Coordinates of C-alpha atoms and ligand atoms in Angstrom, one line a residue:
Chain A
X36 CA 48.2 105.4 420.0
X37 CA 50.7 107.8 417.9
X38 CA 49.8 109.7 414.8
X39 CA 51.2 108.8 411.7
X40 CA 51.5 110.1 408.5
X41 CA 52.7 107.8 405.4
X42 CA 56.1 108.4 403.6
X43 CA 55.8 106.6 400.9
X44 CA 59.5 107.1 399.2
X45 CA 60.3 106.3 395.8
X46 CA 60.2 102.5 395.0
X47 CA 57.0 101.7 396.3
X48 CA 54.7 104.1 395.0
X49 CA 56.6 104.1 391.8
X50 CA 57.5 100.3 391.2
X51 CA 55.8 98.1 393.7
X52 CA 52.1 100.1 394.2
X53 CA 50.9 97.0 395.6
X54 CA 53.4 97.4 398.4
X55 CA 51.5 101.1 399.2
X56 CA 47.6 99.3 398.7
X57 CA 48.8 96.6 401.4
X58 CA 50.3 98.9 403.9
X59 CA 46.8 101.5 403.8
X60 CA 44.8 98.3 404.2
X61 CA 46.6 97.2 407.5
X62 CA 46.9 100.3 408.6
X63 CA 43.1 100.6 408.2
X64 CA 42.3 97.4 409.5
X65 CA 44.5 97.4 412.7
X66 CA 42.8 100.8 413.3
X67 CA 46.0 103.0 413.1
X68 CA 45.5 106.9 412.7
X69 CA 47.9 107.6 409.8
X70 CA 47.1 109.6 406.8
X71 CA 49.3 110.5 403.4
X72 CA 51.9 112.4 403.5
X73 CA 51.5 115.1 400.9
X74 CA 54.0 116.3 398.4
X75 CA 56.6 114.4 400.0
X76 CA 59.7 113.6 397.9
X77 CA 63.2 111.0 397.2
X78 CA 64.2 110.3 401.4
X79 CA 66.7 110.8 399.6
X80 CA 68.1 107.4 399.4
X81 CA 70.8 107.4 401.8
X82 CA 73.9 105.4 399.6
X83 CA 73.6 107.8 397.3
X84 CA 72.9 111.6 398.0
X85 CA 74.3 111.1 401.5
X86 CA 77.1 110.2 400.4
X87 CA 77.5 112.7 397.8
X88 CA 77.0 115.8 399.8
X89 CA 75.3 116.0 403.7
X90 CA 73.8 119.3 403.6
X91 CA 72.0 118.2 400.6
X92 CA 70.8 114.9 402.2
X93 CA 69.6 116.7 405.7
X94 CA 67.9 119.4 403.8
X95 CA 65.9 117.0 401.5
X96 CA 65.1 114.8 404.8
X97 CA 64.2 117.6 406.9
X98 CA 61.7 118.8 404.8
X99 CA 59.9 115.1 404.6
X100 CA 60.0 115.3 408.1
X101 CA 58.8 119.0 408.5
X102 CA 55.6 118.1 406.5
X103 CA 54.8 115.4 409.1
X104 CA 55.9 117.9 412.3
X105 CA 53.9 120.1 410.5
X106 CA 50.9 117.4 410.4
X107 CA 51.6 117.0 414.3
X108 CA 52.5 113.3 413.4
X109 CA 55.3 111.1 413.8
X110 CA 56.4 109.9 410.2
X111 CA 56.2 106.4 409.5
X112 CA 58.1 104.6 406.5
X113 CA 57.6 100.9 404.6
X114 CA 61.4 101.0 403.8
X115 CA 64.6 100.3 405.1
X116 CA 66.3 103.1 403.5
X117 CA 63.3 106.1 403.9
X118 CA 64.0 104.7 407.6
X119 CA 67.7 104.5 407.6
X120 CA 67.9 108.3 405.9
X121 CA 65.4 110.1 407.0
X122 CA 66.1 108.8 411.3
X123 CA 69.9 109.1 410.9
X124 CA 68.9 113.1 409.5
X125 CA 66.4 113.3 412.0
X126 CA 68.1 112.4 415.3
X127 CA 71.7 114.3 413.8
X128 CA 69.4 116.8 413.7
X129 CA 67.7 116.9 417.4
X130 CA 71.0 116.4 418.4
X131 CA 73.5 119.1 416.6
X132 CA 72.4 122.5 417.2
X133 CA 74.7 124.0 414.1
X134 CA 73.8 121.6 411.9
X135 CA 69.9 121.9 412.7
X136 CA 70.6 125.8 412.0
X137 CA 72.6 125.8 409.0
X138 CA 69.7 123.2 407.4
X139 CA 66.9 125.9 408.8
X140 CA 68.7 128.2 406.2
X141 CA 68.0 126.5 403.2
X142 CA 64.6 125.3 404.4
X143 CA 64.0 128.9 405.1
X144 CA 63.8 129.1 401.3
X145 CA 60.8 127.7 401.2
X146 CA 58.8 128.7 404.0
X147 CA 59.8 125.6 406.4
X148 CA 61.4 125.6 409.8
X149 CA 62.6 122.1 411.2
X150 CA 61.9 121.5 415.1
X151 CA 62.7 118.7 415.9
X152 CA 59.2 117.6 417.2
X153 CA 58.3 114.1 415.3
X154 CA 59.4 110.8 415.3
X155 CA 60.3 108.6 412.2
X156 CA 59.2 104.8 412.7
X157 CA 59.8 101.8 410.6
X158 CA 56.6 99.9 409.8
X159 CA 57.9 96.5 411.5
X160 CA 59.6 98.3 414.3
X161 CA 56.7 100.5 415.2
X162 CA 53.6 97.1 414.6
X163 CA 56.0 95.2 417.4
X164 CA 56.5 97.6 419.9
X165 CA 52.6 99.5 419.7
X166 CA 50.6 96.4 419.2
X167 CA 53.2 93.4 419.9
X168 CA 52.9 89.7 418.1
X169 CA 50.4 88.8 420.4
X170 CA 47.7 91.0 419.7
X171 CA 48.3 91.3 416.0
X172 CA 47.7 87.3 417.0
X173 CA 44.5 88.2 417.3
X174 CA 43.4 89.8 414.7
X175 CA 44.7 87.7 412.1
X176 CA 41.8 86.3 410.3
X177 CA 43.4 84.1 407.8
X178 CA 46.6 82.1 409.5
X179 CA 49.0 81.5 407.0
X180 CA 50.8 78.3 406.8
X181 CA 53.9 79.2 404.7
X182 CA 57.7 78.4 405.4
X183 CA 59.1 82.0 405.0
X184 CA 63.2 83.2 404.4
X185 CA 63.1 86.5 406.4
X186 CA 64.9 89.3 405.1
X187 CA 65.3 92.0 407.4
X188 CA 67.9 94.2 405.6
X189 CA 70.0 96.3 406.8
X190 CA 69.1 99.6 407.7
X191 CA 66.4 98.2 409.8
X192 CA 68.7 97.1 413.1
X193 CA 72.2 99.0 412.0
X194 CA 73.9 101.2 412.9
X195 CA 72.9 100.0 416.3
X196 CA 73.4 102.8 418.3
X197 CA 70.8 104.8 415.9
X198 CA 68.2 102.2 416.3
X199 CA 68.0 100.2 419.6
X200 CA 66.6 97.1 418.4
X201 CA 68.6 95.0 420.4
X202 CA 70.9 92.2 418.7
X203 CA 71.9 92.8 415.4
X204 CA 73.7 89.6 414.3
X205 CA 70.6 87.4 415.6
X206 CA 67.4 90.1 416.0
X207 CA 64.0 88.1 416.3
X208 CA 61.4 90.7 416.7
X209 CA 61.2 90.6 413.0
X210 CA 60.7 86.8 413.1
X211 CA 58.0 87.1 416.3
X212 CA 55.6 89.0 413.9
X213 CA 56.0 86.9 410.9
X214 CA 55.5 83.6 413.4
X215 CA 52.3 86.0 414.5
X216 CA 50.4 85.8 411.2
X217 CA 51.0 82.1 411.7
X218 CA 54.1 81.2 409.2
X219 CA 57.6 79.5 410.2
X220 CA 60.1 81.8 410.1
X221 CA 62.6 79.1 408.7
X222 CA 66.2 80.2 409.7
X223 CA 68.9 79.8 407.1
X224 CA 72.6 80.4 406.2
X225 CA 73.5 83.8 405.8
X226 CA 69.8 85.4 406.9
X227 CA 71.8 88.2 408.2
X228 CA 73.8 89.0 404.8
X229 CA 73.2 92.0 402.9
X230 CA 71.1 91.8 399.6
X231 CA 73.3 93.8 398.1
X232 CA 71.2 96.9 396.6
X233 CA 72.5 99.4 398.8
X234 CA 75.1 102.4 399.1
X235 CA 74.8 102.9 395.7
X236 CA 76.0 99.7 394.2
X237 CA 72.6 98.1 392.8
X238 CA 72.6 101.5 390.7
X239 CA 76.1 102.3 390.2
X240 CA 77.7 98.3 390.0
X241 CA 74.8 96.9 389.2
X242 CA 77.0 93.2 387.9
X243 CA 78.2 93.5 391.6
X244 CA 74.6 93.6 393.3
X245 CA 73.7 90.8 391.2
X246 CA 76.5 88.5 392.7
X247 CA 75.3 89.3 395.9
X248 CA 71.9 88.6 395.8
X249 CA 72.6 85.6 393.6
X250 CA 74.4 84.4 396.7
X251 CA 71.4 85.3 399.1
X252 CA 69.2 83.3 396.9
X253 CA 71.0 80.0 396.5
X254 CA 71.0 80.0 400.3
X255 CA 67.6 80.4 400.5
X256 CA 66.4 77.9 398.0
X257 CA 68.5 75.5 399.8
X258 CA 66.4 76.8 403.0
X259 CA 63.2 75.5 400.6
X260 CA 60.8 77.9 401.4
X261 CA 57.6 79.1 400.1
X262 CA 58.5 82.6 399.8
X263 CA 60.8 86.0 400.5
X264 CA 59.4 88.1 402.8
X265 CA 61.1 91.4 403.5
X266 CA 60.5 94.9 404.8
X267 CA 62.4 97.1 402.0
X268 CA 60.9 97.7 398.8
X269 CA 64.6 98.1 397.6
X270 CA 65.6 94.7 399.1
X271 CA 62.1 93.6 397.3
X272 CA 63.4 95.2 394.1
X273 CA 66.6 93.5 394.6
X274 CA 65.1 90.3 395.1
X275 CA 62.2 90.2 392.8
X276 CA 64.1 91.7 389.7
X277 CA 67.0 90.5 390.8
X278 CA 65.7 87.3 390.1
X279 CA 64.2 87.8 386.3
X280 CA 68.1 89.1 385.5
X281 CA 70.1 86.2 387.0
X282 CA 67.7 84.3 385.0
X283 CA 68.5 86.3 381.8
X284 CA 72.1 86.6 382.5
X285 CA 73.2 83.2 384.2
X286 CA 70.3 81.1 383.5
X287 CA 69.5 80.3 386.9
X288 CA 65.9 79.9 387.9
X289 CA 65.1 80.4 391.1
X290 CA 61.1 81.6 390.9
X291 CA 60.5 82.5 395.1
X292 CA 58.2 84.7 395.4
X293 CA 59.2 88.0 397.0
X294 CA 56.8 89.6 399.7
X295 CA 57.0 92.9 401.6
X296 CA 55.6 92.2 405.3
X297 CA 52.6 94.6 404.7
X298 CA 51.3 91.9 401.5
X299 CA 51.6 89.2 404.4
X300 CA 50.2 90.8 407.5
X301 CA 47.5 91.8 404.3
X302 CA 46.6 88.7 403.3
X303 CA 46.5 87.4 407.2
X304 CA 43.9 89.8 407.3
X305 CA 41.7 89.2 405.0
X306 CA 42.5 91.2 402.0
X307 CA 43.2 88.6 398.8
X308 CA 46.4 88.1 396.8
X309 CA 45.4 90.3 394.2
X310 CA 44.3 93.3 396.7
X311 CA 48.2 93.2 397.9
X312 CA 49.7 93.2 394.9
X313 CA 51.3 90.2 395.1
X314 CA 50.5 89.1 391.4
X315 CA 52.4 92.3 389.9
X316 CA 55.9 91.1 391.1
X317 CA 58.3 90.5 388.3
X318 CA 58.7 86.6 389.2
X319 CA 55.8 85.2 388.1
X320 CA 55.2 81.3 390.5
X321 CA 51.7 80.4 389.4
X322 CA 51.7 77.6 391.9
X323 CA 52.4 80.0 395.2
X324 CA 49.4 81.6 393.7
X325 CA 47.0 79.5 394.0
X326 CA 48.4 77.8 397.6
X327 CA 47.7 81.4 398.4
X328 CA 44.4 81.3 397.0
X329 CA 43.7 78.0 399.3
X330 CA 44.7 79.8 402.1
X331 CA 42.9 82.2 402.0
X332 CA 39.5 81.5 401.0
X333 CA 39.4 78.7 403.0
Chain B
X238 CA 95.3 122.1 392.9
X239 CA 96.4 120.9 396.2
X240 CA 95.2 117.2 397.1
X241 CA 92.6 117.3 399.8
X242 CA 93.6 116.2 403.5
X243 CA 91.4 112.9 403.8
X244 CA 92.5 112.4 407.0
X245 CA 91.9 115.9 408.4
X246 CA 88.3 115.8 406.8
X247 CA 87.4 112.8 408.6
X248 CA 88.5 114.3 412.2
X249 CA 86.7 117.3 411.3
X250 CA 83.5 115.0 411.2
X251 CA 84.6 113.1 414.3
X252 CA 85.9 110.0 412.6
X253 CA 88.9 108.2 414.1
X254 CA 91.4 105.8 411.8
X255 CA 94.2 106.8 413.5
X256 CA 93.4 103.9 416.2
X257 CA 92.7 101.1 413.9
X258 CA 95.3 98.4 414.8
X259 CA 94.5 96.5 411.2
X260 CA 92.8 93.5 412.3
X261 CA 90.9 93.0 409.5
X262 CA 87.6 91.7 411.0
X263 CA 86.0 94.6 409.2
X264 CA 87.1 93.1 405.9
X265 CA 86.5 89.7 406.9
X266 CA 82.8 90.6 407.7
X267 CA 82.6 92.4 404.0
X268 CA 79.8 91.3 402.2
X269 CA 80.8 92.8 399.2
X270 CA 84.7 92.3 399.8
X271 CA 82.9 88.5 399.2
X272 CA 83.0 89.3 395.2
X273 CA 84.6 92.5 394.9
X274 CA 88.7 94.1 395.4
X275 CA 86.9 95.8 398.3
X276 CA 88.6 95.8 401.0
X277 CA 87.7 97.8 404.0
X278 CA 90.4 97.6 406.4
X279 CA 93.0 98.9 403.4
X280 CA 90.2 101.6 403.2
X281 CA 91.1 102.4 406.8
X282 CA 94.8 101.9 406.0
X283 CA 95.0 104.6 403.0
X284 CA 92.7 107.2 405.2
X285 CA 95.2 106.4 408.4
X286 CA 98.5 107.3 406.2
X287 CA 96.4 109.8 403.7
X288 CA 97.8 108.4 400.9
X289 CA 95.1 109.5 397.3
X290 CA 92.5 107.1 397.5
X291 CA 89.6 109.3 396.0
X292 CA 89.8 107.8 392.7
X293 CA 89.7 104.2 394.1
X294 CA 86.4 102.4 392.6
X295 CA 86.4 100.4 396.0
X296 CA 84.9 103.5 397.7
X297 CA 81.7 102.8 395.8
X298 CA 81.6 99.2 396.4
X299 CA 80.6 99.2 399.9
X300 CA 76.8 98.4 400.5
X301 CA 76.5 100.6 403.9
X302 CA 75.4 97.1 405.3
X303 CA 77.5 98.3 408.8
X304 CA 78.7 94.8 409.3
X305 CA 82.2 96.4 409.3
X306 CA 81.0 99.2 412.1
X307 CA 79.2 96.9 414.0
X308 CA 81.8 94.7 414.7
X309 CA 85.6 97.0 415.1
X310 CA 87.1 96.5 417.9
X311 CA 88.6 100.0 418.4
X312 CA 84.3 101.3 417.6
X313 CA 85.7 102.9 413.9
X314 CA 82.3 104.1 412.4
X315 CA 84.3 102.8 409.1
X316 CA 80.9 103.8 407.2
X317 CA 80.5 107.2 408.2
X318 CA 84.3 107.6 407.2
X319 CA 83.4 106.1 403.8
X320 CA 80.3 108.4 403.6
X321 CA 82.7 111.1 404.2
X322 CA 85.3 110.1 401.8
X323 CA 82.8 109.4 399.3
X324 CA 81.7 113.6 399.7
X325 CA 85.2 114.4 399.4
X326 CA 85.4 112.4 396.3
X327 CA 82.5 113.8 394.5
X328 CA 83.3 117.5 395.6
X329 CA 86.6 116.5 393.2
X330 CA 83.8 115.6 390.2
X331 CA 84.8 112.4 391.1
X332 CA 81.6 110.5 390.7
X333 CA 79.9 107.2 389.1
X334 CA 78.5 108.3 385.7
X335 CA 75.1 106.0 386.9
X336 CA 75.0 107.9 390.3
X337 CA 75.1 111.1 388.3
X338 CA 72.2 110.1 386.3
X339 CA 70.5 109.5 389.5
X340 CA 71.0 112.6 390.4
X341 CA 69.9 114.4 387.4
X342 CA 66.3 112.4 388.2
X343 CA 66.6 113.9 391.5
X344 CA 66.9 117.3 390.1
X345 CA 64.1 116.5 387.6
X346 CA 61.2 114.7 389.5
X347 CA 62.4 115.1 393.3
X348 CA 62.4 111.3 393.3
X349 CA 65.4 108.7 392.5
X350 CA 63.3 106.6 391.0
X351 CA 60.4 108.0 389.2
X352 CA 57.2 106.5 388.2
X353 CA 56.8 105.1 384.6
X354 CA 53.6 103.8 382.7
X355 CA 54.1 100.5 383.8
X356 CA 53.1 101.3 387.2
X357 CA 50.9 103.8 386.7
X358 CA 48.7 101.0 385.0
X359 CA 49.8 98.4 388.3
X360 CA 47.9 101.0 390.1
X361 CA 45.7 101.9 388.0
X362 CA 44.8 97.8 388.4
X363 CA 45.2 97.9 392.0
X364 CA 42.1 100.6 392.2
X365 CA 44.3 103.7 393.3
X366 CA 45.3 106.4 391.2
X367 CA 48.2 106.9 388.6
X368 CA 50.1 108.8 390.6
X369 CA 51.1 108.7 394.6
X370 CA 50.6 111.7 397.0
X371 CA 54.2 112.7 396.7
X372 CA 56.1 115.6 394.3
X373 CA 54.6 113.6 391.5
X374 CA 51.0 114.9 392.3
X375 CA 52.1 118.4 393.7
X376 CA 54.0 120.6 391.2
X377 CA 54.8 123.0 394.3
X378 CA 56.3 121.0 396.1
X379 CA 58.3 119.5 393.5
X380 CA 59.5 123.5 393.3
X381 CA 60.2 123.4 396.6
X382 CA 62.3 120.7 396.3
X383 CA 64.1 122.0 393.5
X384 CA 64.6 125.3 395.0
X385 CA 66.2 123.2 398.2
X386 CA 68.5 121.4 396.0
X387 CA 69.5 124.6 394.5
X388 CA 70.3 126.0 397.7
X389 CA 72.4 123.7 398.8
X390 CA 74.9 123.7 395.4
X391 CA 73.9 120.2 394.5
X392 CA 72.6 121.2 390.6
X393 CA 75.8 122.7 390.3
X394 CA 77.9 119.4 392.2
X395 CA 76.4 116.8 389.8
X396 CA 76.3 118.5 386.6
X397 CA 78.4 117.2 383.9
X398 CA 81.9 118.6 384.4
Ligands
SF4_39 S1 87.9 96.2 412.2 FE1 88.4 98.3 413.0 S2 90.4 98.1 414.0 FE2 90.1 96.2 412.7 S3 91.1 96.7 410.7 FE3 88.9 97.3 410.5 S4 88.9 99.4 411.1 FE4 90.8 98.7 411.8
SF4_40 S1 79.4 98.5 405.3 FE1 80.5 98.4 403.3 S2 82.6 98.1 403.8 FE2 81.5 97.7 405.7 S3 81.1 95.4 405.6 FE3 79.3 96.4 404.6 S4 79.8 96.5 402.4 FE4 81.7 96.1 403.5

């Protein structure tokens, strides 16, 4: 099977660590060959420094992706937007000869040379197509019983033509490897709708992100679900924090617990709440908690 | 100064407008346009005629969801176009004061969002150590990166005009 190397990003080493602990442990367990990613930086986060300036944005990128070429591994990220940014850069790259030259000259600078020679994968992409649902069937030890609201964010299937993963108004690989582990996959109005953290707006209108993931929410409390589970730690950040500030700021409480895929395929393994990190979200539910705890010591 | 040529930028990157027939399903598939004067397919409109949209706030209200690309029926790739207005925009010093604090943490710790001591004590709970295996841990790569940004202008793009 490939060899990967980590890319952690930004938000989950540095806000949700329990996001990082979870993904290591599957990757352990499932025996996949991927090690860290050293000295790796900011994807950089495609809303923003993409749109800002593109030489900046391939040269950053390139240089993730050169430590992992330089590894002789295929790069492999936990988050839609380290996915989005860094296999738009790299396939602009492959493709482009001037651009792949003109980038060389600034990573020059530091001793680097781009070549074009990895691959960048998305955690959820890459666990469907190399094992499929049916053998991570298999190795679940602990089947989880939950009714889930799926979140696959954006930047996972779109744009389309970048990522191949067939429809992107009604994709279901997403919900084949939830449905794995042993959860519904409970579908819902609006599962396809933005969360609205991206291109810049959670941190440049941030009232504006708030609306729309106020409007994601109510849906999926309707949906009545035991929890979020997405595959973005920015989604997850959107989510989960959105959460505690619609609660400060229009008194809503909404209290679903927000889960990256890694904590579930995690806890499906084996590993306990606590191990994944799920008790260091923001929204605190007490009572998902301990159904977890039920299901997984039983 | 003379305005720049919006339109002529976005041909020089391979973008289109000029064959958008207004149909609006981009800004009927807006997510954002939902709660916000957002509204793509004027977007499209201003780049089309090259009227001065750089200091429109709308530019930064689109949440590169691609529901807008996806679905044109003249294949518009309306976000790359709003990527590439955005550049054009920013190259004027026309920028969100937030995104330019972003920024500055780029410049600083080579990461958008850097750790704090909340997290390092998450991890520190979570058995791993305070700080990940990225620029945080490695002062020579964070020089590297540094020395890349440098290179490519962008100290000098973001800094306070
Ligand atoms: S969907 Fe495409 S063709 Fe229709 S208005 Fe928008 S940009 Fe123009
Ligand atoms: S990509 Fe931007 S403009 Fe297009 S539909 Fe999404 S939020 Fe609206």
């Amino acid at each position: 099977m490939t060899k990967l190397s980590l890319f952690l990003g930004c938000i989950i080493p540095n806000r949700y660590p329990g996001i990082e602990k979870a993904t290591k442990l599957c990757l352990g367990k499932l025996g996949i060959d991927c090690t860290d990613l050293k000295g790796a930086s900011c994807c950089p986060a495609p809303g923003v420094f993409r749109s800002f300036d593109k030489a900046t944005w391939l040269a950053l990128a390139s240089r993730n992706i050169v430590l992992s070429e330089e590894l002789g591994r295929d790069v492999l990220t936990v988050c839609n937007g380290c996915y989005g940014s860094l296999a738009d850069a790299n396939h602009e790259l492959k493709e482009d000869a001037a651009l792949k030259e003109s980038t060389n000259s600034h990573l020059e600078k530091i001793g680097k040379e781009f070549k074009g020679a990895a691959e960048v994968r998305h955690i959820v992409e890459f666990l469907y197509d190399e094992l499929g649902p049916e053998k991570l069937k298999e190795m679940v030890v602990k089947p989880l019983k939950l009714r889930v609201a799926l979140h696959y964010g954006c930047h996972l299937v779109k744009p389309s033509n970048e990522r191949n993963l067939g429809s992107v108004e009604r994709p279901h690989f997403f919900d084949e490897l939830v449905e794995a582990i042993g959860a519904k996959s409970v579908d819902y109005p609006d599962k396809m709708a933005c969360c609205g953290a991206g291109g810049g707006v959670r941190s440049g209108l941030h009232d504006t992100a708030i609306e729309m993931v106020n409007h994601k929410l109510s849906r999926i409390q309707d949906a009545d679900v035991d929890c979020i589970v997405d595959a973005c730690p920015f989604c997850h950040l959107q989510f989960d924090g959105g959460q505690v500030e619609i609660k400060e700021k229009l008194g809503i409480d909404y209290s679903i617990p927000v889960l990256h895929y890694s904590q579930l395929l995690g806890l499906a393994l084996g590993f306990s709440p606590e191990e994944v990190g799920i008790d260091l979200n923001l929204v605190r539910n007490s009572e998902f908690l301990e159904k977890l705890r039920e299901l997984t010591e039983e | 100064m003379d305005e720049p040529d919006v339109l002529n930028r976005l041909k020089d990157a391979g973008l289109d407008v000029l064959t958008c027939m207004q149909c609006g399903v981009c800004s009927g598939s807006c997510p954002s346009g939902r709660y916000t004067s957002l509204n793509t397919r004027r977007i499209v409109r201003k780049a089309q005629v090259n009227t001065d949209m750089l200091h429109d706030k709308e530019l930064w209200m689109c949440a590169t969801c691609y529901n807008c690309q996806e679905r044109c029926p003249r294949g518009i790739r309306i976000v790359d176009a709003i990527f590439t207005i955005r550049t054009i925009a920013v190259h004027e010093g026309i920028m969100l004061s937030e995104h330019r604090k972003v920024s500055h943490l780029l410049l600083k710790h080579g990461h958008a969002v850097p750790i704090n001591d909340e997290t390092r004590q998450k991890r520190e709970k979570l058995g791993m150590e305070p700080l990940p295996e990225t620029v945080h841990k490695y002062p020579q790569a964070l020089k590297d990166v540094q020395k890349l940004l440098r290179s490519c202008g962008f100290d000098k793009l973001v800094a306070e005009k």
